Short mmCIF file of C-alpha atoms and ligand atoms in Angstrom, two decimals:
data_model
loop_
_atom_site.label_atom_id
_atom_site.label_comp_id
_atom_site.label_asym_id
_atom_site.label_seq_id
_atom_site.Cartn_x
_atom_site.Cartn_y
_atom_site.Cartn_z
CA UNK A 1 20.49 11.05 -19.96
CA UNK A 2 18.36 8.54 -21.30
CA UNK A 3 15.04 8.08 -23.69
CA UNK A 4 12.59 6.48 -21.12
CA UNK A 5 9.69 4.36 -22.35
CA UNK A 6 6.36 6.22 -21.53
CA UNK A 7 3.90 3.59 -20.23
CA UNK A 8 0.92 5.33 -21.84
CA UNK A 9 -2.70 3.18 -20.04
CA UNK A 10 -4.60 3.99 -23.82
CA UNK A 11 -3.12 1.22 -26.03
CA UNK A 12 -3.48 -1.28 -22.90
CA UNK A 13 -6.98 -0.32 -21.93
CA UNK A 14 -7.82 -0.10 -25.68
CA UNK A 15 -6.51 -3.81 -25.55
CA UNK A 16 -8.49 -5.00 -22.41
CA UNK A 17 -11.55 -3.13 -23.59
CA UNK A 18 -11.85 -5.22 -27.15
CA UNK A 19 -12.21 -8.58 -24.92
CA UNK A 20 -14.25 -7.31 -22.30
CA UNK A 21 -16.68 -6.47 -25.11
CA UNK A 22 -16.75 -9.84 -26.70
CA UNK A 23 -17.42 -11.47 -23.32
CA UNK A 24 -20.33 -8.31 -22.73
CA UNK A 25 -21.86 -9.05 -26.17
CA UNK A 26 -21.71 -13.09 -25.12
CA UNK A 27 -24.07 -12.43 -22.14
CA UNK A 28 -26.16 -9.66 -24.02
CA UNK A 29 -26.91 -12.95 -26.38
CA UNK A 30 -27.88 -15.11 -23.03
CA UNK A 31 -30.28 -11.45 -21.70
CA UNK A 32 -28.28 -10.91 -18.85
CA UNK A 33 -27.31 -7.16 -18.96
CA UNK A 34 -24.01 -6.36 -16.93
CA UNK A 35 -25.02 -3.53 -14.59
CA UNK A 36 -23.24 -1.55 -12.18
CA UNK A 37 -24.35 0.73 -9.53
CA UNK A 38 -22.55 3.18 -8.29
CA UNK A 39 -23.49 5.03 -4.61
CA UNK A 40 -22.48 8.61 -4.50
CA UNK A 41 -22.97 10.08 -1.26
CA UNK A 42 -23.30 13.77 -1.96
CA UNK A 43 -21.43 15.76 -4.63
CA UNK A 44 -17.80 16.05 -4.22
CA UNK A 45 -16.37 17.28 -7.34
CA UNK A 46 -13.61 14.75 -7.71
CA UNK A 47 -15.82 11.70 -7.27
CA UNK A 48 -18.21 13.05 -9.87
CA UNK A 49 -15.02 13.65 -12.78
CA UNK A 50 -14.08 9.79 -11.74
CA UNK A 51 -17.64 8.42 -11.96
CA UNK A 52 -18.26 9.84 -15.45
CA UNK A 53 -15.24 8.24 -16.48
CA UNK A 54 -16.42 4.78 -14.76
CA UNK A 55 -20.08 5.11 -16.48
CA UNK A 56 -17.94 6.30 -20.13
CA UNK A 57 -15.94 2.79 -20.02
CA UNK A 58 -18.90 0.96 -18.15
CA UNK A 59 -21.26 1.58 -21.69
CA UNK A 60 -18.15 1.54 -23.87
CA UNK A 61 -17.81 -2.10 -23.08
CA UNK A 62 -21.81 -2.70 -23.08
CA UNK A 63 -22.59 -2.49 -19.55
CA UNK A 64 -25.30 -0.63 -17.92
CA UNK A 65 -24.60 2.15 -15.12
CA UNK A 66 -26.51 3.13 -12.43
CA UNK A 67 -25.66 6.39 -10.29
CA UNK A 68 -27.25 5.96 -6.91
CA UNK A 69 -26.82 9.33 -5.81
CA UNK A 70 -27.41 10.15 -1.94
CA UNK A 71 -27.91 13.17 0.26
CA UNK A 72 -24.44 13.66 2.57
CA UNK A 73 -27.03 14.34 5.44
CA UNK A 74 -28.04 10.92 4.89
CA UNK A 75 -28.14 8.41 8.66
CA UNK A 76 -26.29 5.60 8.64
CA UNK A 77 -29.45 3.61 8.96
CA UNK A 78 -31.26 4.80 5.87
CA UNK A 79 -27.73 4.10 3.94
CA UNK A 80 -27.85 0.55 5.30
CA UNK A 81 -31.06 -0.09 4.23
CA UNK A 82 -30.09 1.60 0.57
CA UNK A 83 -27.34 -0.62 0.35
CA UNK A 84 -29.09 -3.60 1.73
CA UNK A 85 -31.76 -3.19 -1.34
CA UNK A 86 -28.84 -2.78 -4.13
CA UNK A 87 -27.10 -6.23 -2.81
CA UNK A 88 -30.27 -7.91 -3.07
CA UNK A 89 -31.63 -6.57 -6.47
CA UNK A 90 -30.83 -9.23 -9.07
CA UNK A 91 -30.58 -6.88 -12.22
CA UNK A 92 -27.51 -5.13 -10.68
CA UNK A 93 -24.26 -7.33 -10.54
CA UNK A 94 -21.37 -4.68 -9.63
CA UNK A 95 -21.96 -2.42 -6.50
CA UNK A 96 -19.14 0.29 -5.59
CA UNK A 97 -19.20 3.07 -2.59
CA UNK A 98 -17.83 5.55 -4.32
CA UNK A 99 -15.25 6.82 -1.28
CA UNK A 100 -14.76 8.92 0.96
CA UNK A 101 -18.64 9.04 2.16
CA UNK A 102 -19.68 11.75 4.49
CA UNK A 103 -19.11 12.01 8.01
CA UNK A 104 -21.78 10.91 9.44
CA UNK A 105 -21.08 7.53 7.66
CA UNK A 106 -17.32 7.53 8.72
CA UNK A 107 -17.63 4.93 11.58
CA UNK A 108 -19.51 2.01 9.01
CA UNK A 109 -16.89 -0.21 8.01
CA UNK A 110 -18.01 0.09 4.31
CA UNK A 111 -15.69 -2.18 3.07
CA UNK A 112 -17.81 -5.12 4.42
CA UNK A 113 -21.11 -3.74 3.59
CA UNK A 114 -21.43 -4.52 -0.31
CA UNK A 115 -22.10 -8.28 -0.87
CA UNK A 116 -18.84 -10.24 -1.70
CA UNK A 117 -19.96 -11.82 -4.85
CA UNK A 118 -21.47 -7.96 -6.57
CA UNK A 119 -17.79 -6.36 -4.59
CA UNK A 120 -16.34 -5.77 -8.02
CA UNK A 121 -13.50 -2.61 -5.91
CA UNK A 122 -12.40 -5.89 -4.31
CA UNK A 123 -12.26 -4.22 -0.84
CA UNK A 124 -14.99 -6.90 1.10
CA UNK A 125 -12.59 -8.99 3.70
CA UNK A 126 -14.05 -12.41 1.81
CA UNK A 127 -12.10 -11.26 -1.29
CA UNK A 128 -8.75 -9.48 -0.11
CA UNK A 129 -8.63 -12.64 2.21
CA UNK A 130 -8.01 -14.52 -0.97
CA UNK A 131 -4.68 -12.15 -1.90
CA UNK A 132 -3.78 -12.93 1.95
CA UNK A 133 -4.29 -16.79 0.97
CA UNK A 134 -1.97 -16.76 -2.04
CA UNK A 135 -4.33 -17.09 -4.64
CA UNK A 136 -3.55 -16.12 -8.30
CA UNK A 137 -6.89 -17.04 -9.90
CA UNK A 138 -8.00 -15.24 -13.12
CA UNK A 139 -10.97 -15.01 -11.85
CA UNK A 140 -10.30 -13.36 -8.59
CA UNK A 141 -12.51 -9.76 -7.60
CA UNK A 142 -9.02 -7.99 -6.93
CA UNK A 143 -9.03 -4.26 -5.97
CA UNK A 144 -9.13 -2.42 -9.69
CA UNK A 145 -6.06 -0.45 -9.21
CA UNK A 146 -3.25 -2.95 -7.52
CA UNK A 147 -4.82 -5.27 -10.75
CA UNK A 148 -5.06 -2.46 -13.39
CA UNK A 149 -0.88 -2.10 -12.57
CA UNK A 150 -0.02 -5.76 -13.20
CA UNK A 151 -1.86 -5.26 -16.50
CA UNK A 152 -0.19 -2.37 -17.76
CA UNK A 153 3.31 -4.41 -16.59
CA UNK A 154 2.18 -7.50 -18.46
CA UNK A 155 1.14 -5.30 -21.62
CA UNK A 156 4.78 -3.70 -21.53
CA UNK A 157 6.49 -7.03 -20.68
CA UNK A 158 7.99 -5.69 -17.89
CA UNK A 159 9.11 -8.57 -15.75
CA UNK A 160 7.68 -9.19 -12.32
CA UNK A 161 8.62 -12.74 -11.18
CA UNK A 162 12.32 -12.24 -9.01
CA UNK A 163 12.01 -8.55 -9.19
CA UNK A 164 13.00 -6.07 -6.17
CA UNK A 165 9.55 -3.92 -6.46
CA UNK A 166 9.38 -1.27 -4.02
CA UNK A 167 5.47 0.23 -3.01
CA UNK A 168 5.90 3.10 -1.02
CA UNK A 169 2.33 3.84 0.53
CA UNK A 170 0.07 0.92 2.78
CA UNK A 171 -2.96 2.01 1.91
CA UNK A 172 -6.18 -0.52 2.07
CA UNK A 173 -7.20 0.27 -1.39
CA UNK A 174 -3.60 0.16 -3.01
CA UNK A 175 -0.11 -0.24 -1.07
CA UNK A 176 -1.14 -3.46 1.20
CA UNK A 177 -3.24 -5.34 -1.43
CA UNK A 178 -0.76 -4.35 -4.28
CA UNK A 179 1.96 -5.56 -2.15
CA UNK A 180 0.15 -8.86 -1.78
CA UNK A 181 -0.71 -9.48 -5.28
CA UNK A 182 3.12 -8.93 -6.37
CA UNK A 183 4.23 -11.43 -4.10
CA UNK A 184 2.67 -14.05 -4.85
CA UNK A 185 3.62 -13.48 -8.42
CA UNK A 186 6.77 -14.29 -7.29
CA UNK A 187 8.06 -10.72 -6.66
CA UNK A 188 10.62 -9.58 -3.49
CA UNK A 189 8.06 -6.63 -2.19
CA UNK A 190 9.63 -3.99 0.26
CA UNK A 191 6.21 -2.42 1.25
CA UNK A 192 7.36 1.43 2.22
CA UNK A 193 5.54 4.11 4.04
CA UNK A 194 5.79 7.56 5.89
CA UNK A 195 8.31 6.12 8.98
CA UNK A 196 10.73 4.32 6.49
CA UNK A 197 14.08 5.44 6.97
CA UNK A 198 16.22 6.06 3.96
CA UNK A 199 13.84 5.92 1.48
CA UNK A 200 16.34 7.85 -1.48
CA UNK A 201 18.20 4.57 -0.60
CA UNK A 202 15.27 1.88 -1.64
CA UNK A 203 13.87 4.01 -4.97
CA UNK A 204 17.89 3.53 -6.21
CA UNK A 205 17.79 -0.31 -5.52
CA UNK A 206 14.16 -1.15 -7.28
CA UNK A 207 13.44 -2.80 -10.13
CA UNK A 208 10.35 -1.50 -9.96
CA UNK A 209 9.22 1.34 -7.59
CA UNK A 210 5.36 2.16 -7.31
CA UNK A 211 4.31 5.15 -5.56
CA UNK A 212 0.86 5.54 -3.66
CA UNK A 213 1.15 8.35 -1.01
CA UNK A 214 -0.88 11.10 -2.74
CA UNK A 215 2.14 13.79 -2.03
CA UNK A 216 2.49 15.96 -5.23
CA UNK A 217 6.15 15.51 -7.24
CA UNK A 218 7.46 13.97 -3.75
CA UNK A 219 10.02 11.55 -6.04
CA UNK A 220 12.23 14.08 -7.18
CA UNK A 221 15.41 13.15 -9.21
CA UNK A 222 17.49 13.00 -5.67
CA UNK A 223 15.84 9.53 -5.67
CA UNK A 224 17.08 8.03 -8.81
CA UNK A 225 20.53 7.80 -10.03
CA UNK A 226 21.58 8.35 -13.98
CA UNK A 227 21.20 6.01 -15.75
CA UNK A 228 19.17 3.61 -13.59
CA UNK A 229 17.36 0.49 -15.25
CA UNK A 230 13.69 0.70 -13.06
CA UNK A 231 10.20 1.27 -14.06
CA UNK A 232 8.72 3.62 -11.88
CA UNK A 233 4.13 3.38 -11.55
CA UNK A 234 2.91 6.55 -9.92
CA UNK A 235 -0.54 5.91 -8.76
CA UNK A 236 -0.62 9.55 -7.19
CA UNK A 237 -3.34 12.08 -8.20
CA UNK A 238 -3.34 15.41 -6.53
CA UNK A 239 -4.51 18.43 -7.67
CA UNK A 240 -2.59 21.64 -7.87
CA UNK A 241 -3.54 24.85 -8.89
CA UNK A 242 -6.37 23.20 -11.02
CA UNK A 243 -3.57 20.54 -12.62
CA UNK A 244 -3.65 16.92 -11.80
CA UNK A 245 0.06 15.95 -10.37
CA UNK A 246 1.46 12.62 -9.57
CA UNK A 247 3.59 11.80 -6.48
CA UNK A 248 7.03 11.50 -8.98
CA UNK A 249 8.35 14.87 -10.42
CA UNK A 250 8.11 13.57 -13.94
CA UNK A 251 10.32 16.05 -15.75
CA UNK A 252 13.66 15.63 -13.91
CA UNK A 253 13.23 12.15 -13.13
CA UNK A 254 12.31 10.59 -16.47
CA UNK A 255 15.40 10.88 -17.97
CA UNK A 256 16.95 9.21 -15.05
CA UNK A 257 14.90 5.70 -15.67
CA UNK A 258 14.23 3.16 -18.06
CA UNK A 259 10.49 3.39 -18.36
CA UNK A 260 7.53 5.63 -16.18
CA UNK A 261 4.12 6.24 -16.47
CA UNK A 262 2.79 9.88 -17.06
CA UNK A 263 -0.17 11.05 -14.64
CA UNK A 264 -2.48 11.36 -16.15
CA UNK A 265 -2.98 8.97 -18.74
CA UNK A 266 -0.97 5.96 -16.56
CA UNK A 267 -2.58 4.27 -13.62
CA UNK A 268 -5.77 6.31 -13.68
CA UNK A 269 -7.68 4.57 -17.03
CA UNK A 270 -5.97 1.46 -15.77
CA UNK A 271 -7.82 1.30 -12.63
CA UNK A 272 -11.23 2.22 -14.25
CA UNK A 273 -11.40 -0.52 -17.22
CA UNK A 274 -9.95 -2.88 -13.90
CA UNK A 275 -13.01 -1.79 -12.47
CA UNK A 276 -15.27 -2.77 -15.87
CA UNK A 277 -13.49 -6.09 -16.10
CA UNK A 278 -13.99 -6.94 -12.37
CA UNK A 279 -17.78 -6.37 -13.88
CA UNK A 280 -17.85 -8.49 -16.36
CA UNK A 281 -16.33 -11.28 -14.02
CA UNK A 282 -18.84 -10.64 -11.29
CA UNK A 283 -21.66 -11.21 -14.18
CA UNK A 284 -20.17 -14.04 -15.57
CA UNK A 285 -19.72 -15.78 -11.79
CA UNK A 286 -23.57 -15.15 -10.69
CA UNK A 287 -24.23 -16.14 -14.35
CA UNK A 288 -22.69 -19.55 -14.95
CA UNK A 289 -24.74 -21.87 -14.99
CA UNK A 290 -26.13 -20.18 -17.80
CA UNK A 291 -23.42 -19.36 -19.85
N1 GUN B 301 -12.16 6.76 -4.36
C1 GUN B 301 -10.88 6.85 -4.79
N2 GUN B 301 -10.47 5.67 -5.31
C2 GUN B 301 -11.52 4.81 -5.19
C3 GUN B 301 -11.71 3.45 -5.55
O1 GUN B 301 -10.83 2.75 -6.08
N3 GUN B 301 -12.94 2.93 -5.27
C4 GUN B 301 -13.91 3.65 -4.67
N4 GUN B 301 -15.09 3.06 -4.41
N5 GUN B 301 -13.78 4.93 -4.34
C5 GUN B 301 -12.57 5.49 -4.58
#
């Protein structure tokens, strides 16, 4: 039985937040006003909780925040042309689809529809093709929640360079990019997903193991040993019986590892003030010729 360390995201985002705000109050001084619009397609309760949090840590830093609400009986036409005015407005300098979008918009590849230099999720193909290139540029519009991790690792000093990280989950938005980003920070990545064999096998060899697969306390403590010196990132949110749950079963498996994050309060905030900073870059880039 051991103590783990709780990676808690508030003293990190708290942290991140202070020098986003300098940089926001250093374009306030120039006029230029970082704003962000986000495009809701109808009401889904969940989307709505995370987009209040976005606009809370969007004006917290000094941003402005657009909702650009939409009906979900919306054609895929109209929401072209919608879109098509938002990447050409120059007051706005962030743009995310706030996902999933209805139905009838299913078959639009919206990662590619937000221009690349306002794509502050980091989804477009012209900036994941940079991850794919090898590129560790500060500057880089990286997908918030792959970067928000390698903050909240670099906050806690927990090594990445030479270490075995496991990411069990491929998703676009997390387990592929994420996987991407930690290698070429010099990690060994095992990427993991639903047809890997022996998976109890791979969570007891990690360093690091980071789950994305959205399946409530999946990581039970038959996946750990005692005693075992890894950091384990759930990324999972689910919601049961009204609770938010994360893919590890935190209770029997923290005293099995070295250090965890709790859900919530871990990856969550760290993927929103990602989000904000990815903002303030995207300003600062169409800005800098006058900065
Ligand atoms: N829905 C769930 N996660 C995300 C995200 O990171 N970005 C967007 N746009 N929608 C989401």
């Amino acid at each position: 039985m051991t103590t783990p360390q709780v990676l808690m995201a508030q003293p990190v985002v708290e942290s991140i937040k202070k020098n986003l705000i300098l940089r926001c109050q250093k374009l306030l001084q120039k006029g230029i006003k970082p704003t962000m619009s986000v495009v809701l397609v109808g009401n889904n309760p969940a989307s709505l909780a995370y987009i209040k949090y976005k606009k809370k840590m969007c004006e917290e830093v000094g941003g402005v925040f657009h909702l650009h609400q939409l009906p979900d009986t919306i054609s895929q036409e109209d929401f072209l042309s919608e879109i098509k005015k938002l990447n050409e407005d120059p007051i706005i300098n962030g743009i995310i689809i706030q996902l999933p979008v209805s139905e009838k918009l299913k078959s639009l590849n919206v990662y590619e529809l937000i221009k690349p230099s306002k794509d502050i999720d980091g989804f477009h193909p012209d900036n994941t093709k940079k991850l794919y290139f090898g590129s560790i540029e500060a500057n880089l519009l990286l997908p918030c929640t792959p970067k928000g991790i390698i903050s909240l690792l670099n906050f806690y000093q927990i090594p990445i360079q030479q270490q075995n990280i496991l990411v069990i989950g491929r998703s676009l938005i997390v387990g592929k990019p994420l996987s991407m980003l930690l290698s070429n920070l010099n990690a060994t990545v095992t990427l993991a997903h639903s047809h890997t064999k022996n998976l109890n096998e791979l969570t007891k060899q990690a360093d690091i193991v980071i789950s994305a697969i959205g399946k409530p306390g999946y990581l039970g403590s038959t996946y750990f040993s005692d005693n075992q010196a890894s950091t384990v990132i759930d990324v999972g949110i689910s919601y049961v019986e009204n609770k938010i749950m994360g893919d590890v079963d935190f209770e029997n498996v923290k005293s099995k590892v070295t250090a965890i994050t709790p859900v919530p309060g871990g990856v969550g905030p760290m993927t929103v003030v990602s989000l904000v900073e990815n903002l303030i870059i995207a300003t600062e880039i169409q800005n800098k010729e006058k900065l």
